[in-house]
mmCIF file of C-alpha atoms and ligand atoms in Angstrom:
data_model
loop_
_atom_site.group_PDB
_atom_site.id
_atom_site.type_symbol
_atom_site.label_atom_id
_atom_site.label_comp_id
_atom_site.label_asym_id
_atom_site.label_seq_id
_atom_site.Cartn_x
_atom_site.Cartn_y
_atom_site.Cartn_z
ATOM 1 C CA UNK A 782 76.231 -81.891 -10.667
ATOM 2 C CA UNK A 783 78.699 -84.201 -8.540
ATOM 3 C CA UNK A 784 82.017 -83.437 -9.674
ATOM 4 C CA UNK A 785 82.395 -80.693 -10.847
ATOM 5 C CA UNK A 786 85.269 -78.766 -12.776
ATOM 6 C CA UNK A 787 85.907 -74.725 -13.239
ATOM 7 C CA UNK A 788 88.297 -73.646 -15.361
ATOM 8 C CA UNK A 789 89.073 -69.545 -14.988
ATOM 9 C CA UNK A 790 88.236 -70.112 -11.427
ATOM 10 C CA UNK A 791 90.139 -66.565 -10.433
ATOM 11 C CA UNK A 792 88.380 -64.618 -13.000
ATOM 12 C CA UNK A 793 85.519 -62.135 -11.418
ATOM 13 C CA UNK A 794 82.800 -65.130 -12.460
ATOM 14 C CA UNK A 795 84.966 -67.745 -10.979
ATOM 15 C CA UNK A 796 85.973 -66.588 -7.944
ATOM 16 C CA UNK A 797 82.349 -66.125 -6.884
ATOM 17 C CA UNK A 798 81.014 -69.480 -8.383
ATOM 18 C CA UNK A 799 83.751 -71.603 -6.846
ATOM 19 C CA UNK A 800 82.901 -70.751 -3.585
ATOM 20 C CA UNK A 801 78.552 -70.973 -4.153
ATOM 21 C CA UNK A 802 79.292 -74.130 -5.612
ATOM 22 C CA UNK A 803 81.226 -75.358 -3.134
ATOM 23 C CA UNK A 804 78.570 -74.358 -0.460
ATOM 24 C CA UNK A 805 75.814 -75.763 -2.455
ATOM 25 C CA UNK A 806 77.822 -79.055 -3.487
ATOM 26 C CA UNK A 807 80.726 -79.773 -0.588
ATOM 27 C CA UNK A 808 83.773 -78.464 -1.031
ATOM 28 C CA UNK A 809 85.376 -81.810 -2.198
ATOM 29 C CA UNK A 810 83.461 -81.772 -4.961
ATOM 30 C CA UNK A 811 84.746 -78.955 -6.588
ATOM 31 C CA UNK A 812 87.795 -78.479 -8.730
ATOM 32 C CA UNK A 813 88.813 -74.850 -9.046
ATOM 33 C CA UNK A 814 91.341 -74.064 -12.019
ATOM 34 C CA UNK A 815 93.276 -71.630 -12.985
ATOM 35 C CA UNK A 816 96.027 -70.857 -14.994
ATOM 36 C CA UNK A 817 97.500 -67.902 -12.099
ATOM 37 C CA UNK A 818 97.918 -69.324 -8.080
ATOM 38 C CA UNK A 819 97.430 -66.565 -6.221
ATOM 39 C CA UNK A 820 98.217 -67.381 -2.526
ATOM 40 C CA UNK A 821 95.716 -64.776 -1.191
ATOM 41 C CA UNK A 822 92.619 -66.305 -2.457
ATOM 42 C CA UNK A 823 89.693 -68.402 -0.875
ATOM 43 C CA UNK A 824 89.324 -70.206 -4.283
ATOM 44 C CA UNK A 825 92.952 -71.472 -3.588
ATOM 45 C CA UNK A 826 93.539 -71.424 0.117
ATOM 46 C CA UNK A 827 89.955 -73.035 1.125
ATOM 47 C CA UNK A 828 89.938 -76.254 -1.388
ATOM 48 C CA UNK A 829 90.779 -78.096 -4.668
ATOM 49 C CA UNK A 830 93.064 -75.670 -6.663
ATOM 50 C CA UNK A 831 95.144 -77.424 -9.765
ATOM 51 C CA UNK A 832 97.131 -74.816 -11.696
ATOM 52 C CA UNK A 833 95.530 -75.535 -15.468
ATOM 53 C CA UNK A 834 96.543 -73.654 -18.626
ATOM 54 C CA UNK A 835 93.071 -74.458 -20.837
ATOM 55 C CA UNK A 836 95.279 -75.000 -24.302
ATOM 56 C CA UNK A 837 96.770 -77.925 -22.410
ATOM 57 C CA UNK A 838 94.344 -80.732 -23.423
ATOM 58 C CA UNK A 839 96.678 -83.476 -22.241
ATOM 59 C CA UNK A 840 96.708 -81.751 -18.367
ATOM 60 C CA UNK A 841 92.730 -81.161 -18.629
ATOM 61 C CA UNK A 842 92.525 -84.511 -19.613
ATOM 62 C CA UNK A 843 94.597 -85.922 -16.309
ATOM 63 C CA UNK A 844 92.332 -83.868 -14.141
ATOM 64 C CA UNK A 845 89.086 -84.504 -15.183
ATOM 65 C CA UNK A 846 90.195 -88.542 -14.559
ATOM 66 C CA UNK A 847 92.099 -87.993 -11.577
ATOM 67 C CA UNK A 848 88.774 -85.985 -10.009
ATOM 68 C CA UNK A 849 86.444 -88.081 -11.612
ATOM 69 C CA UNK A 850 84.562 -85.308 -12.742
ATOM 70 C CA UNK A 851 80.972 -85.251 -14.301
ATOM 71 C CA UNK A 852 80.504 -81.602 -15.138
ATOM 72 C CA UNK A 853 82.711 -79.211 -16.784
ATOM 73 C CA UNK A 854 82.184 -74.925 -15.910
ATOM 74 C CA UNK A 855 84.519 -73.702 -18.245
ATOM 75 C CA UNK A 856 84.691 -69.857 -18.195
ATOM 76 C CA UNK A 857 88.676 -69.308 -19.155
ATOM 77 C CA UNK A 858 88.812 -66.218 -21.947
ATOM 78 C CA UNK A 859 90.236 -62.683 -22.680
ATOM 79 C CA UNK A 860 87.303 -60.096 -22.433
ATOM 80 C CA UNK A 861 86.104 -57.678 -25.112
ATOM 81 C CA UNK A 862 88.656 -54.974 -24.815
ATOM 82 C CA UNK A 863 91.534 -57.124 -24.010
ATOM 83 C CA UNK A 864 90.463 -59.688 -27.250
ATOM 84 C CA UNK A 865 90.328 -56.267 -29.511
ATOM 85 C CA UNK A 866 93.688 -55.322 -28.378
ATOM 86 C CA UNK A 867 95.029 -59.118 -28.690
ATOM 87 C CA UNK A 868 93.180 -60.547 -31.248
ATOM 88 C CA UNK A 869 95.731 -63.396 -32.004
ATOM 89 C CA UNK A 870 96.008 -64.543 -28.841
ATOM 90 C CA UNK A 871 92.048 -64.134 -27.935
ATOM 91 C CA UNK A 872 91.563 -66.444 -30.751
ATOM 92 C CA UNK A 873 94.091 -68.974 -29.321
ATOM 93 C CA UNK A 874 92.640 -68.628 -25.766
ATOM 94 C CA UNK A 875 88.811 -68.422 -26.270
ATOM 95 C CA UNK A 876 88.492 -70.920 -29.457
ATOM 96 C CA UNK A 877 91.730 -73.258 -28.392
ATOM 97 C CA UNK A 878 90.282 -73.496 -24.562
ATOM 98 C CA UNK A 879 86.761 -74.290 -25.444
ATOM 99 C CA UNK A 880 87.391 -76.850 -28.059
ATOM 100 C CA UNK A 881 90.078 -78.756 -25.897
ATOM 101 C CA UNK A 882 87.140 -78.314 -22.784
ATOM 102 C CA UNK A 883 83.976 -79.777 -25.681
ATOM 103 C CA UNK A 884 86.598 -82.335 -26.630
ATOM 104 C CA UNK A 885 87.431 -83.795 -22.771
ATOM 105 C CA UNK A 886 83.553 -83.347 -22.148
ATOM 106 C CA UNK A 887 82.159 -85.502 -25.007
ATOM 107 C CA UNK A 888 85.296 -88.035 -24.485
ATOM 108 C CA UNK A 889 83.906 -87.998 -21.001
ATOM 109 C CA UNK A 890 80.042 -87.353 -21.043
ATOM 110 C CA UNK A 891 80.207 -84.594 -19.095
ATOM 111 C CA UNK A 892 77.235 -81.704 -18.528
ATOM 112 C CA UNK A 893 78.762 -78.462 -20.100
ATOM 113 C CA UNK A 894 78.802 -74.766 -19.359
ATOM 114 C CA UNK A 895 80.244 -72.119 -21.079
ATOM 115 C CA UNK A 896 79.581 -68.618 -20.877
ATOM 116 C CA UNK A 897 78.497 -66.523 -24.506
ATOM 117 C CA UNK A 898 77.946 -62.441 -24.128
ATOM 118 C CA UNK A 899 76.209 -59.821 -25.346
ATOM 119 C CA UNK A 900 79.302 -59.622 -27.732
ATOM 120 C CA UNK A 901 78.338 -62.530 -29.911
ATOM 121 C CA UNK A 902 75.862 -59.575 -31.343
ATOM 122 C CA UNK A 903 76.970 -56.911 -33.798
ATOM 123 C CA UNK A 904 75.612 -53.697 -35.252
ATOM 124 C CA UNK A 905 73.332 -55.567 -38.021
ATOM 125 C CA UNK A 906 71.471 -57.312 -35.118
ATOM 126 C CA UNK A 907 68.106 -55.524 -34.125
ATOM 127 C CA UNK A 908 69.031 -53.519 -31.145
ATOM 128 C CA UNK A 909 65.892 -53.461 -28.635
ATOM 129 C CA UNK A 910 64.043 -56.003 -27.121
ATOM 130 C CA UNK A 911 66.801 -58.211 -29.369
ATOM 131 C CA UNK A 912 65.582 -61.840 -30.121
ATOM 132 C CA UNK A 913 67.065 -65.139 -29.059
ATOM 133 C CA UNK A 914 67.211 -66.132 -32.585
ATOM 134 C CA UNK A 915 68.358 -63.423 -34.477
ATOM 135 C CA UNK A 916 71.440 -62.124 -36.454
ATOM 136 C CA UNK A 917 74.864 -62.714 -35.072
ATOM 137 C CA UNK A 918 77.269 -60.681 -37.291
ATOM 138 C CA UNK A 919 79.856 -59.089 -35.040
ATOM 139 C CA UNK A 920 82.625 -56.635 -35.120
ATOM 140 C CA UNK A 921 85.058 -57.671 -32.887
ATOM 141 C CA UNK A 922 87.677 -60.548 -31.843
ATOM 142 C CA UNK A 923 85.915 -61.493 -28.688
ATOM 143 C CA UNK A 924 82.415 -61.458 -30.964
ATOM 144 C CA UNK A 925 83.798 -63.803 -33.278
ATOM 145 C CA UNK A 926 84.934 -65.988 -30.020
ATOM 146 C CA UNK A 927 81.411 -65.534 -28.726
ATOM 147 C CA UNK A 928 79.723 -66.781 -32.019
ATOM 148 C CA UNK A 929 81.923 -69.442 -32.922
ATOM 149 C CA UNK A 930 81.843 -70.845 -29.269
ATOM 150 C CA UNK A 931 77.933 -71.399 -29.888
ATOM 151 C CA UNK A 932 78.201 -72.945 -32.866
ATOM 152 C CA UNK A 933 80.595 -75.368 -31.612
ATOM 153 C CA UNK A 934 78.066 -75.774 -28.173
ATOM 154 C CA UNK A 935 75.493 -76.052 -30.826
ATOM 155 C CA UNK A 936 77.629 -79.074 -33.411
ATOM 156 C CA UNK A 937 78.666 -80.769 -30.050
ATOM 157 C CA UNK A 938 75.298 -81.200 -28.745
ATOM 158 C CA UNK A 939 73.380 -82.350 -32.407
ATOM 159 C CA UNK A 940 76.958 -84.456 -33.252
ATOM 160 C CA UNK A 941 78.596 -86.116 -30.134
ATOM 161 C CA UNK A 942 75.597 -85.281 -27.335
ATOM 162 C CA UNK A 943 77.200 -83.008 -25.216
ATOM 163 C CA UNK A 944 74.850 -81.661 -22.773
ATOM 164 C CA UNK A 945 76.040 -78.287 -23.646
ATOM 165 C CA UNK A 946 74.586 -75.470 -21.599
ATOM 166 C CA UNK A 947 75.447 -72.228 -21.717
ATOM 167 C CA UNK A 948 73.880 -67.944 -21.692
ATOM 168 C CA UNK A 949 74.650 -65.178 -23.267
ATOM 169 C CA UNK A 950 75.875 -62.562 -20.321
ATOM 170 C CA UNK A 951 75.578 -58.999 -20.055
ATOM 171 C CA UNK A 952 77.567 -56.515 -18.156
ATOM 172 C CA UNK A 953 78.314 -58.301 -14.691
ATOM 173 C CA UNK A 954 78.172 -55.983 -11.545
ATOM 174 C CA UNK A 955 80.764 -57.704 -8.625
ATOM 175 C CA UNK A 956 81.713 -55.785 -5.479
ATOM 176 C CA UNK A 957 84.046 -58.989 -4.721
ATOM 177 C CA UNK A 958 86.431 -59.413 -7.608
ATOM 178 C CA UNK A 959 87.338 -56.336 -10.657
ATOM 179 C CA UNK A 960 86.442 -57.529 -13.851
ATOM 180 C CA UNK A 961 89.502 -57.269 -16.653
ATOM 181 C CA UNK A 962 89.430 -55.607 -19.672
ATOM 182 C CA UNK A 963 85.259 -55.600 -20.480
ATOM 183 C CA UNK A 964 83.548 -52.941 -22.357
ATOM 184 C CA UNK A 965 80.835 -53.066 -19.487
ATOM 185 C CA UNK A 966 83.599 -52.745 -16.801
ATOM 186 C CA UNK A 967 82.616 -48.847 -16.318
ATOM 187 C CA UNK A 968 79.406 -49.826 -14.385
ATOM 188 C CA UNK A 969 81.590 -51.624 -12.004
ATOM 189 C CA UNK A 970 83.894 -48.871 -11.483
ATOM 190 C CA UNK A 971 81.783 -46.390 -11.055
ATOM 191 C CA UNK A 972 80.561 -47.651 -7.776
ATOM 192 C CA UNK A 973 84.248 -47.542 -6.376
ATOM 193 C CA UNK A 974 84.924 -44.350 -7.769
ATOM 194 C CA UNK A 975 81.213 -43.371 -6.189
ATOM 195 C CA UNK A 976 82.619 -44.053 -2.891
ATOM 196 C CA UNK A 977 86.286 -43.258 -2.817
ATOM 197 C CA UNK A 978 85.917 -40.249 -4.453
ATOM 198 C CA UNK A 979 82.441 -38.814 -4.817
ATOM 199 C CA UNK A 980 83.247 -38.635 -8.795
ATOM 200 C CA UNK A 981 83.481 -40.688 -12.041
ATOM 201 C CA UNK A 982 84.786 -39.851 -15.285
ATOM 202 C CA UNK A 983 82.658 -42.802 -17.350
ATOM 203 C CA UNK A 984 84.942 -44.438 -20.541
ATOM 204 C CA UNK A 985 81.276 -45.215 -21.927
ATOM 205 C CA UNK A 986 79.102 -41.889 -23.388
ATOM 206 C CA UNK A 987 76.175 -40.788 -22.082
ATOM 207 C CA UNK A 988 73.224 -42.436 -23.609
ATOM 208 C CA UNK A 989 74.850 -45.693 -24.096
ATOM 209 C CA UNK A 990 72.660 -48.604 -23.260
ATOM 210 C CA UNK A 991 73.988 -52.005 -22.261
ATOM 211 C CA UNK A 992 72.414 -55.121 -20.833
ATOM 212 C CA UNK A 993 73.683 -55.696 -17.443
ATOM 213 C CA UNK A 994 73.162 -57.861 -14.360
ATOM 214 C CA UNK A 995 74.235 -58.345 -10.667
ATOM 215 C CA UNK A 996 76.637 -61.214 -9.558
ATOM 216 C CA UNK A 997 74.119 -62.882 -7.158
ATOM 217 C CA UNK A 998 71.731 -62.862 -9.828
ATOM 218 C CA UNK A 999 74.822 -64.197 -12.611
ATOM 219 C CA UNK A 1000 75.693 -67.391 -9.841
ATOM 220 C CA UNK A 1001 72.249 -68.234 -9.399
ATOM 221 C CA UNK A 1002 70.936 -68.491 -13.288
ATOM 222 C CA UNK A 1003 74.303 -71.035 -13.608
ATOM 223 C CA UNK A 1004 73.441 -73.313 -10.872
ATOM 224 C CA UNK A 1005 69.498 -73.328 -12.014
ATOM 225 C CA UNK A 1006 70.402 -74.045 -15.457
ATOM 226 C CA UNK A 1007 72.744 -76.386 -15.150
ATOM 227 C CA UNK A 1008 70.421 -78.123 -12.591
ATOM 228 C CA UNK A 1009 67.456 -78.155 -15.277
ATOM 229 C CA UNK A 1010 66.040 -81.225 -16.719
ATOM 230 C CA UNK A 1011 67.866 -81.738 -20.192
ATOM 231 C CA UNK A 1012 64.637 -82.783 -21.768
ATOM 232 C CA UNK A 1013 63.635 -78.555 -21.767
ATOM 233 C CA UNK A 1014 66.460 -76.723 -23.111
ATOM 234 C CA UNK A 1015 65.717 -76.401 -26.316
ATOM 235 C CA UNK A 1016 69.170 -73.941 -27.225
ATOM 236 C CA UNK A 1017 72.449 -75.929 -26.739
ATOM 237 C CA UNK A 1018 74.276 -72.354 -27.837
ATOM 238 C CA UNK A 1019 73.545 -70.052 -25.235
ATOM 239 C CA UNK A 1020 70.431 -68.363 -23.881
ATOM 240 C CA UNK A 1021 69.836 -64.480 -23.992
ATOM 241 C CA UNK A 1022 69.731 -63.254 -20.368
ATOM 242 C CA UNK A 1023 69.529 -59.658 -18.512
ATOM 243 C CA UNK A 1024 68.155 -58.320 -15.382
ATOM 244 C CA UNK A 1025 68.324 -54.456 -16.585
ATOM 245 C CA UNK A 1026 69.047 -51.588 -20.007
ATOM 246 C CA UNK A 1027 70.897 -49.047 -18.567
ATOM 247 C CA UNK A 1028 73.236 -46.043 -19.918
ATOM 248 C CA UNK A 1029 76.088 -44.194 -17.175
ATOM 249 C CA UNK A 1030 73.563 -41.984 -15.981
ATOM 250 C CA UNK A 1031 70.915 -43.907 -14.932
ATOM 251 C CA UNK A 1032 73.754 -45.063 -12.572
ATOM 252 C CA UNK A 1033 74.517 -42.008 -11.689
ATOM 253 C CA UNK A 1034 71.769 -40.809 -10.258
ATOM 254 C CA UNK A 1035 70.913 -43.699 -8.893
ATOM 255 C CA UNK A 1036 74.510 -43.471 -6.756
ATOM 256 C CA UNK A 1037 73.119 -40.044 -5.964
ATOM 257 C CA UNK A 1038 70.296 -41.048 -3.988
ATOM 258 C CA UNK A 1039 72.807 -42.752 -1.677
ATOM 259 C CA UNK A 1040 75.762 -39.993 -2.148
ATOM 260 C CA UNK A 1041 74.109 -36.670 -3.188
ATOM 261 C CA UNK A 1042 77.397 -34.652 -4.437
ATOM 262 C CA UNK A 1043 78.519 -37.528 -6.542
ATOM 263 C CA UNK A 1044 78.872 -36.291 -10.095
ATOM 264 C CA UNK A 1045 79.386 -37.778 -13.192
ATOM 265 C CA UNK A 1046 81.503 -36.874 -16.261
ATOM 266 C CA UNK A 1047 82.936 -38.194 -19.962
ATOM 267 C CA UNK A 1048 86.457 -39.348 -21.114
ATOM 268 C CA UNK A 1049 85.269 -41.845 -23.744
ATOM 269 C CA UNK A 1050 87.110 -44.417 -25.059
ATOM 270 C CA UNK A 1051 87.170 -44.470 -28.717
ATOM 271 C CA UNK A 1052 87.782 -48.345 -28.524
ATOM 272 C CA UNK A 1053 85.168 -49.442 -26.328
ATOM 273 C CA UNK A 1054 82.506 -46.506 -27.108
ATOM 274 C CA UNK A 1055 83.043 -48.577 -30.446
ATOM 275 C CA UNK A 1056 82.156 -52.117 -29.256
ATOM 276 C CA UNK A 1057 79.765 -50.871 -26.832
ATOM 277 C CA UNK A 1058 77.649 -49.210 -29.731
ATOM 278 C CA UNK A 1059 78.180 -52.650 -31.822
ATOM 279 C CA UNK A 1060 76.036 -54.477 -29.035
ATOM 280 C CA UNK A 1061 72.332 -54.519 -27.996
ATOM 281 C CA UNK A 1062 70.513 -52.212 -25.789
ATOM 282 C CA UNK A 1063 68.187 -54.998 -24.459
ATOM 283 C CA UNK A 1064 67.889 -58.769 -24.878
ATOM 284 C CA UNK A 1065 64.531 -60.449 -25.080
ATOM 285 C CA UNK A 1066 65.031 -62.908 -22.458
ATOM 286 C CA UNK A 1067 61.624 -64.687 -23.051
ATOM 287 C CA UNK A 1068 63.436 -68.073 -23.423
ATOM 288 C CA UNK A 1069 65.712 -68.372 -20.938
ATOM 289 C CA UNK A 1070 62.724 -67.571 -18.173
ATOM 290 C CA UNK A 1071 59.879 -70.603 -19.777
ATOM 291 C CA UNK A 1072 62.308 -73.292 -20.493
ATOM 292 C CA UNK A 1073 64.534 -73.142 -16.984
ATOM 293 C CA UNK A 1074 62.740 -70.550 -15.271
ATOM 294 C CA UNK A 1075 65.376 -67.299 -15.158
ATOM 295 C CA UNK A 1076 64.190 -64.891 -12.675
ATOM 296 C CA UNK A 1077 66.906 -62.445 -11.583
ATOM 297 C CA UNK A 1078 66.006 -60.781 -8.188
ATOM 298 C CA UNK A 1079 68.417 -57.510 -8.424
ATOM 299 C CA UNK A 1080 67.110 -54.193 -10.447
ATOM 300 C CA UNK A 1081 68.807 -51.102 -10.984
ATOM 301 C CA UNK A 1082 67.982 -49.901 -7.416
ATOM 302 C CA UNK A 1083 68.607 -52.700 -5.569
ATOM 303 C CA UNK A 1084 71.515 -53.763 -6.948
ATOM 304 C CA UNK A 1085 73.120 -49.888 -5.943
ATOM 305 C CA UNK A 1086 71.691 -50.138 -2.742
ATOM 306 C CA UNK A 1087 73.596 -53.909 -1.948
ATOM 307 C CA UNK A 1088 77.005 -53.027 -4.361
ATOM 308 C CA UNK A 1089 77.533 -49.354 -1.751
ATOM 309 C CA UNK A 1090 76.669 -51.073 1.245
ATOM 310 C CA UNK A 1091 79.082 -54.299 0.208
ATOM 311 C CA UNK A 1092 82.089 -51.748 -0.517
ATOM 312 C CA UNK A 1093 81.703 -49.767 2.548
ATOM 313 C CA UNK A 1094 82.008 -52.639 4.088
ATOM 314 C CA UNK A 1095 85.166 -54.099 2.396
ATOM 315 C CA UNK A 1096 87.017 -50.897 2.837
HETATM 316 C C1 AKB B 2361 82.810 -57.483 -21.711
HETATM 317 O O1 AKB B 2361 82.476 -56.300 -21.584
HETATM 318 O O2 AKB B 2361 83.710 -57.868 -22.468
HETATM 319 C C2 AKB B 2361 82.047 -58.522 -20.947
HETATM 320 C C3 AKB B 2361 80.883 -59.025 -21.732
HETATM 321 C C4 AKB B 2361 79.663 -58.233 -21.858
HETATM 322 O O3 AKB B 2361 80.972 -60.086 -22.289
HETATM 323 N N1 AKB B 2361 81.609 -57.975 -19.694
#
């Protein structure tokens, strides 16, 4: 990676990766995107920031020539609960943004990412120890995104020769930037709730088992993979990925080993109770770790232990 190009750099991924990668690769080097420009923000205050609307293919097109860019990090899209209230427009966004971003990467050979999610599962998939080839039959908007966004990683690659790159997240755990509108959001939450007010009233029932995985860990796998030697990868759609199956209350009493009188409760949203019991309880991440070496460093404890010590020290 050179030159390299993130769209949704203001989203919670973004905002993280724009500043690693400009650590790891100069901050000339990096073109952060975004369709908002909020002044307050590193991404925009401390280097490259164009203002980029992703269904604009001519104005991705004049950027990735004016920058001379190489690789493309395109992470622009409505999340779960935000594509199942806005289906129409989550179509638009997610399928309109990626093909415009496959389009100005194969015009341009350019090395692709793109994230998929746990969502590109659905309730016919098996739900443990779930396989990286497997059935992909889900139940909402964002799923259908998710799915159709590999297959078009996957006809890209065999068709054109996109180096298309790309993993299937879980839940992401950020104490730097609020996710919008996930399923998984409730196990960021929880932590600020934890802290401000020794209490949490979870959105997701008790019992509920998700993949999920800390931001550190999230950065990382992107810069290894897209750093790996093309000649190994052999999924162009996305990789399965996960550093830990957990349910609200494993949380919880994990926060309560750090804040004893925290206590957690139920008001569960019908919606995302819904999509959350549509999606795995735990990847099989077997591929992703012998063909570019995934090794995520945070568990459960850990990650508690860094996300209350990182908010304390924020507020
Ligand atoms: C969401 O909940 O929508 C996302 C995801 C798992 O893709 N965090």
């Amino acid at each position: 990676m050179k030159k390299i190009l993130i769209t949704g750099a203001l989203g919670q991924i973004g905002s993280e990766l724009t500043l690693k990668l400009r650590e790891v690769y100069g901050a000339e080097n990096v073109v952060a995107t975004d369709i908002k420009t909020p002044q307050n923000s590193k991404v925009v205050s401390e280097g490259i920031f164009e203002q980029l609307d992703v269904t604009d293919a001519a104005r991705m097109n004049d950027l990735v020539e004016t920058y001379d860019v190489d690789t493309f990090i395109h992470l622009a899209a409505l999340l779960s609960a935000v594509a199942e209230a806005k289906p129409k427009l989550a179509w638009d966004l997610n399928m309109g943004g990626l093909l415009n971003a496959l389009e100005v990467s194969r015009e341009h050979d350019l090395t692709f990412f793109t994230p998929s999610s746990i969502g590109a599962f659905g309730p016919t998939t098996p739900k443990d120890q779930t396989p990286q080839v497997t059935i992909q039959r889900p139940t909402t908007m964002y799923g259908v995104t998710k799915v159709s966004g590999e297959l078009l990683c996957d006809y890209y690659h065999q068709k054109f020769g996109v180096d298309t790159r790309s993993v299937r997240f879980p839940g992401l755990i950020s104490y730097a930037t609020l996710p919008g509108g996930g399923t998984t959001d409730y196990a960021v939450d929880i932590y600020y709730e934890a802290l401000a007010n020794h209490s949490y009233a979870s959105f997701i029932a008790e019992g509920t088992y998700m993949d999920m995985m800390y931001m550190p860990d999230a950065i990382e796998l992107i810069i290894k993979l897209m750093e790996a030697p093309a000649d190994k990868l052999l999924n162009r759609n996305a990789y399965n990925v996960s550093a830990m199956s957990i349910a609200p209350e494993d949380i919880a009493q994990e926060i309560q080993k750090h804040i004893p009188d925290f206590e957690l409760s139920y008001d569960v949203d019908p919606v995302r109770q819904h999509i959350a019991e549509s999606w795995p309880n735990a990847l099989d991440t077997t591929s992703a770790k012998e063909e570019w070496g995934f090794s995520p460093k945070y568990d459960l404890k850990k990650m508690t232990e860094d996300m209350l010590k990182q908010l304390k020290k924020k507020n």
